[in-house]
Short mmCIF file of C-alpha atoms in Angstrom, two decimals:
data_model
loop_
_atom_site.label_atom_id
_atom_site.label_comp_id
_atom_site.label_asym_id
_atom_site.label_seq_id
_atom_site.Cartn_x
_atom_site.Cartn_y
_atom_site.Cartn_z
CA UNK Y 479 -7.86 9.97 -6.51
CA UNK Y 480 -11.79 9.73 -7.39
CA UNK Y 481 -12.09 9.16 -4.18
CA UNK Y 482 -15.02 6.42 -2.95
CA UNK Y 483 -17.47 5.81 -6.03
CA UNK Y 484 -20.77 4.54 -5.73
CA UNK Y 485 -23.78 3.35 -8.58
CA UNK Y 486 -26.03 3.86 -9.07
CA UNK Y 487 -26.59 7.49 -8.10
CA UNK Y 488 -30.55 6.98 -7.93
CA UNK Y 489 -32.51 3.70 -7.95
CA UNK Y 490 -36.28 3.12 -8.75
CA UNK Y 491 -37.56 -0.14 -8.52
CA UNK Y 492 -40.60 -2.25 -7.63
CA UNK Y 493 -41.05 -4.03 -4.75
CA UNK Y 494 -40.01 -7.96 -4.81
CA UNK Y 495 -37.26 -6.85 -7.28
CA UNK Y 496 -33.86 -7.68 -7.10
CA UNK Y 497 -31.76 -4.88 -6.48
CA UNK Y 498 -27.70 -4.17 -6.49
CA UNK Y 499 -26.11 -1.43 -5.33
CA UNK Y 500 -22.13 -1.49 -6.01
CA UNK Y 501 -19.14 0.29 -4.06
CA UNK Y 502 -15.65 1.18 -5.90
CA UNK Y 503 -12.92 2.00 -2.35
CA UNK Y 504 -10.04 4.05 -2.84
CA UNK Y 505 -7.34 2.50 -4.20
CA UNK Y 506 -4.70 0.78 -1.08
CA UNK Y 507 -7.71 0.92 1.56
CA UNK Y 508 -8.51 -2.21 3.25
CA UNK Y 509 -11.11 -1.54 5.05
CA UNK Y 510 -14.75 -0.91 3.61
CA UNK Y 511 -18.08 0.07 5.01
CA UNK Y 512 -21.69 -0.46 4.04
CA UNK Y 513 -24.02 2.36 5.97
CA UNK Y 514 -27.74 2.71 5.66
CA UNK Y 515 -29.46 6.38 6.08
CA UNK Y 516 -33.37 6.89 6.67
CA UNK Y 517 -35.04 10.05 8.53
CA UNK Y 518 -36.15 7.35 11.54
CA UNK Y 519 -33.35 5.83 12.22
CA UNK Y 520 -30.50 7.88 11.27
CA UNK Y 521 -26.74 6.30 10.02
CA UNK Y 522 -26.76 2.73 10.40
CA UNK Y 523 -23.96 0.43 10.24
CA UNK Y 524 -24.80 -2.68 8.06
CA UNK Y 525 -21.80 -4.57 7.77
CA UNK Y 526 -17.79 -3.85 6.92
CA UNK Y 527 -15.00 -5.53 5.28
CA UNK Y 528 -11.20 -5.85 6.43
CA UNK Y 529 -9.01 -6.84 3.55
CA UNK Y 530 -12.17 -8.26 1.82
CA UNK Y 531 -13.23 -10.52 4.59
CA UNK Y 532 -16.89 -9.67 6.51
CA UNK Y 533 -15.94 -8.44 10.05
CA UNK Y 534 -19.17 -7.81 11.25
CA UNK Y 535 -22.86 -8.07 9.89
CA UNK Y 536 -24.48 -7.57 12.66
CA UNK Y 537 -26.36 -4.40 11.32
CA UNK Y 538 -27.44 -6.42 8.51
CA UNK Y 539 -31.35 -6.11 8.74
CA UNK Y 540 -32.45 -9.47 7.61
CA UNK Y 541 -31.50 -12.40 5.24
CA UNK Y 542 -32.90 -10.67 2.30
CA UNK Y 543 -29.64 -8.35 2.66
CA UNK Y 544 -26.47 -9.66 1.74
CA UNK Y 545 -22.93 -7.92 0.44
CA UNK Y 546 -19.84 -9.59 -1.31
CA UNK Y 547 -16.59 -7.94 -1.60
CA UNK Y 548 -14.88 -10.51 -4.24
CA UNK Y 549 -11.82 -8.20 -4.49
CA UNK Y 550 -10.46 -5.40 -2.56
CA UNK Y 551 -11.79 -3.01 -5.64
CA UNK Y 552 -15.08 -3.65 -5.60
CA UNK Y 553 -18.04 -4.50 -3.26
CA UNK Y 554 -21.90 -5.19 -3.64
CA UNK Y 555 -24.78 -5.13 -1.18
CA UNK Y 556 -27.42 -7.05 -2.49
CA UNK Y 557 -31.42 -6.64 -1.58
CA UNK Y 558 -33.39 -9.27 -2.76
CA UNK Y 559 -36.47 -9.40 -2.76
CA UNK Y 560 -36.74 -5.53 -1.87
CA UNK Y 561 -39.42 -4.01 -0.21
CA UNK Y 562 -40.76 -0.21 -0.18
CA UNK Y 563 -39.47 0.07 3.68
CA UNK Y 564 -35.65 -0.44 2.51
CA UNK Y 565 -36.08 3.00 0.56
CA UNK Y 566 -33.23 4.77 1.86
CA UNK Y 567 -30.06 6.64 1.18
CA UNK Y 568 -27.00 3.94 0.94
CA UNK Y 569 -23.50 5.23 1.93
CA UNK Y 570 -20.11 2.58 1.12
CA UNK Y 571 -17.03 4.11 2.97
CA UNK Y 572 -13.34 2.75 2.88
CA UNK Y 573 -10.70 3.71 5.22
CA UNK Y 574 -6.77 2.72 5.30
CA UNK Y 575 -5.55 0.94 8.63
CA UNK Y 576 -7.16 3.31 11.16
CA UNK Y 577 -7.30 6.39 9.12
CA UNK Y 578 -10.47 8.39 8.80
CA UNK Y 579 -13.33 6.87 6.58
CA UNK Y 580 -13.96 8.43 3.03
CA UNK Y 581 -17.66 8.22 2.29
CA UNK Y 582 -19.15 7.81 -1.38
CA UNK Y 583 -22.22 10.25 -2.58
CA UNK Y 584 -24.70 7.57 -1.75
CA UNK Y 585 -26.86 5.39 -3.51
CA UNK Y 586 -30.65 6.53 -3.16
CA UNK Y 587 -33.28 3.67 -3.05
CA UNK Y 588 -36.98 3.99 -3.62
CA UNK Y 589 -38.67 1.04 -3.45
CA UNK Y 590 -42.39 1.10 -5.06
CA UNK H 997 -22.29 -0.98 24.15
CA UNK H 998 -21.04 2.72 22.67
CA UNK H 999 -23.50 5.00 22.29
CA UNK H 1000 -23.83 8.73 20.56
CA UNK H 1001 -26.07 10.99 21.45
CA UNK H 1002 -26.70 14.60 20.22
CA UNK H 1003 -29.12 17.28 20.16
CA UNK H 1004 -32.00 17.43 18.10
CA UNK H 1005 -32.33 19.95 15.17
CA UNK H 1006 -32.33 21.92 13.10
CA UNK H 1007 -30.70 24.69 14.50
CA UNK H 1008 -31.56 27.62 13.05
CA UNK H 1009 -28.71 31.18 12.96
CA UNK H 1010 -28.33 33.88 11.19
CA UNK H 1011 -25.15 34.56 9.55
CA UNK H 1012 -21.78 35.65 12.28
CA UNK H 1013 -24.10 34.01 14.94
CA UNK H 1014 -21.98 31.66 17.79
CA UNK H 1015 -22.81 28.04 17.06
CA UNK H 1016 -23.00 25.10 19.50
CA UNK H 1017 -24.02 21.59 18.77
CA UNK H 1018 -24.10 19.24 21.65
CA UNK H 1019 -22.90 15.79 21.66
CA UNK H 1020 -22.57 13.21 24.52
CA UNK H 1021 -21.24 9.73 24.13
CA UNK H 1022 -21.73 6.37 26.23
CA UNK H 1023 -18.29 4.24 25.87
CA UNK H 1024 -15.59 2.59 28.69
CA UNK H 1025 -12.34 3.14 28.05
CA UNK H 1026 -11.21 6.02 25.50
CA UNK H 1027 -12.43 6.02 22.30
CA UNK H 1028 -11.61 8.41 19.34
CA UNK H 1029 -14.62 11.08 18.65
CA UNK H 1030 -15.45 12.67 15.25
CA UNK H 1031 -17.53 15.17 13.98
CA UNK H 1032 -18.75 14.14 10.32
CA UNK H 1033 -20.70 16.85 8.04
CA UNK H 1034 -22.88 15.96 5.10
CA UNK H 1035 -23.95 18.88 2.67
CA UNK H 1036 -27.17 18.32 0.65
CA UNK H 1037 -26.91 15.66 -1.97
CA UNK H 1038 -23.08 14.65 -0.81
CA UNK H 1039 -21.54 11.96 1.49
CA UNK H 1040 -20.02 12.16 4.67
CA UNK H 1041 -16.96 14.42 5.15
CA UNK H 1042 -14.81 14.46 8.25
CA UNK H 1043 -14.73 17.72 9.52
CA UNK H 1044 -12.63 17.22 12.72
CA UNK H 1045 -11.16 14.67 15.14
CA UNK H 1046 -9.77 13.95 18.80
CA UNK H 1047 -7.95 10.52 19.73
CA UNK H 1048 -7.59 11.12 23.78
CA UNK H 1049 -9.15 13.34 26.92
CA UNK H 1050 -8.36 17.48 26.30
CA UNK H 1051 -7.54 17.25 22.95
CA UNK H 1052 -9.42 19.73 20.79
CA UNK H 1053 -9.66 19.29 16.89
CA UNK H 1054 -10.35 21.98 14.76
CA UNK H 1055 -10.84 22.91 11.36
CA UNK H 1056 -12.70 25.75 9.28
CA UNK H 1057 -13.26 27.46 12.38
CA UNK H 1058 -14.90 24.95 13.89
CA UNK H 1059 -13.50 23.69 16.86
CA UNK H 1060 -14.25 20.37 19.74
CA UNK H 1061 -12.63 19.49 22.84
CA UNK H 1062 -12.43 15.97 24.26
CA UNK H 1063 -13.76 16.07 28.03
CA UNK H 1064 -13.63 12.98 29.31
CA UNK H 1065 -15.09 14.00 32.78
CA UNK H 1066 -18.50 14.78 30.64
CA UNK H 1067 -17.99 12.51 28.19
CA UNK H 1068 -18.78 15.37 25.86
CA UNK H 1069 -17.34 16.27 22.33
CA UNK H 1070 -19.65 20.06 21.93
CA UNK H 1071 -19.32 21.37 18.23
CA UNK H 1072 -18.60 25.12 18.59
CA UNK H 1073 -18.12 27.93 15.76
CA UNK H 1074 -17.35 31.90 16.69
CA UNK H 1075 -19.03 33.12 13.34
CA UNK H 1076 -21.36 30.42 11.09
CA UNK H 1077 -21.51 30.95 7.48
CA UNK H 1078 -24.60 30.46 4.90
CA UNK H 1079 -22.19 28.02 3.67
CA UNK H 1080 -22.00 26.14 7.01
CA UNK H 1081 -25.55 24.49 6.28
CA UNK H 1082 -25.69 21.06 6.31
CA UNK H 1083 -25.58 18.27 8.83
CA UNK H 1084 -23.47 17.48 11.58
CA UNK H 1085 -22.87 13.91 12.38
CA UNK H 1086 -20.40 13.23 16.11
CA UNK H 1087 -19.65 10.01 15.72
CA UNK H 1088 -17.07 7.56 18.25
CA UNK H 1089 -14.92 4.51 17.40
CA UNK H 1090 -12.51 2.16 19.87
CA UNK H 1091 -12.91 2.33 23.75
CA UNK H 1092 -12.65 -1.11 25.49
CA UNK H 1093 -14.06 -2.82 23.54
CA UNK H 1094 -11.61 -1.27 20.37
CA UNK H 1095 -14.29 -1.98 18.23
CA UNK H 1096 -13.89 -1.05 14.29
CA UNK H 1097 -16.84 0.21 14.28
CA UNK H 1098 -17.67 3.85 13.46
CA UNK H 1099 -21.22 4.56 15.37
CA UNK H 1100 -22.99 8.10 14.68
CA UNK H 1101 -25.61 10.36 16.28
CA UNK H 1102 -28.20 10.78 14.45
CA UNK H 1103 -27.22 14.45 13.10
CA UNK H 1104 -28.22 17.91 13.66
CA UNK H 1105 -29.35 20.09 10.70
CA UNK H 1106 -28.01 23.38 10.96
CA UNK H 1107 -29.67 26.21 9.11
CA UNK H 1108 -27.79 29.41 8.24
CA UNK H 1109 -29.83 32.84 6.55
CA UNK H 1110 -27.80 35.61 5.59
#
């Protein structure tokens, strides 16, 4: 397996943009994870699926943040507009029942 | 609500040195504890896991024990590696609240020179 597959890799964009990060899970996992990573504040949990439905979005930051996960292949978190302080490593993880979670590579944002 | 806390880095060793990496959680009831290490550039790997009090996971020679009584889940390696450099992430999920959720500390860099 490919294992968890992010994209983009790296992201440069300009601030009020629209920007789209997608998430590919490993194939039979049904639950998926959207994490954000900055030096301040660490791993943050901003929302996760269970067989495609939101569980919680509680971490979500604010309403200019939002994910889908239309199937249980594919995922996107959503910033729009963005703004230079969402710059930040973005990690998608999927896990199988209560397994451990698989992490992507990341997507890095810089907002400018 | 659950809570991980761990020391600060970076940790600095030189190679064969004894490693320790604190970590201390806030939870009722028993959750599972992790220890989660990211190399440079990569995602978040599980290095090692324990799902109840006294058990100790272990795995590339790195080894944690479960103490409930100190609500501690210490990273500890006899001999660290260059190749051991990266950060370490303890992490907790469940507990009374059986939450899904997967909450982190917010890592410890460890630095290895030969």
């Amino acid at each position: 397996d490919a294992g968890v597959i992010q994209s983009p890799r790296h992201e440069v964009t300009e601030m009020g943009q629209e920007v789209t990060l997608r998430c590919k899970p490993i194939s039979g996992h049904n639950s998926l994870f959207w994490y954000r990573q900055t030096m301040m504040r660490g791993l943050e949990l901003l929302i996760y699926f269970n067989n495609n439905v939101p569980i919680d979005d509680s971490g979500m930051p604010e309403d200019r943040f939002s994910a889908k996960m239309p199937n249980a292949s594919f995922s996107t978190l959503k910033i729009q507009p963005s703004e230079p302080r969402d710059s930040a490593v973005y990690f998608c993880a999927s896990r199988a029942g209560y397994t451990e979670a698989f992490f992507g590579q990341g997507t890095r944002l810089t907002v400018v | 609500g659950n809570s991980v806390t761990q020391m600060e880095g970076p940790v600095t060793l030189s190679e064969e040195a004894f490693l320790t990496i604190n970590c201390t959680y806030t939870a009722t009831g028993y959750p599972s504890l992790f220890w989660y290490v990211q190399y440079p550039g990569e995602g978040l790997q599980l290095l090692l896991k324990a799902t109840k009090a006294d058990d100790k996971g272990s795995n590339k020679g790195f080894e944690a024990t479960y103490r409930k009584e100190t609500t501690s889940f210490h990273l500890e390696k006899g001999s660290v590696q260059v190749s051991d450099s990266a950060v370490y992430f303890c992490a907790l999920r469940g507990g009374s609240y059986n939450t899904d959720k997967l909450i982190f500390g917010t890592g410890t860099r460890l630095q290895v020179f030969p």
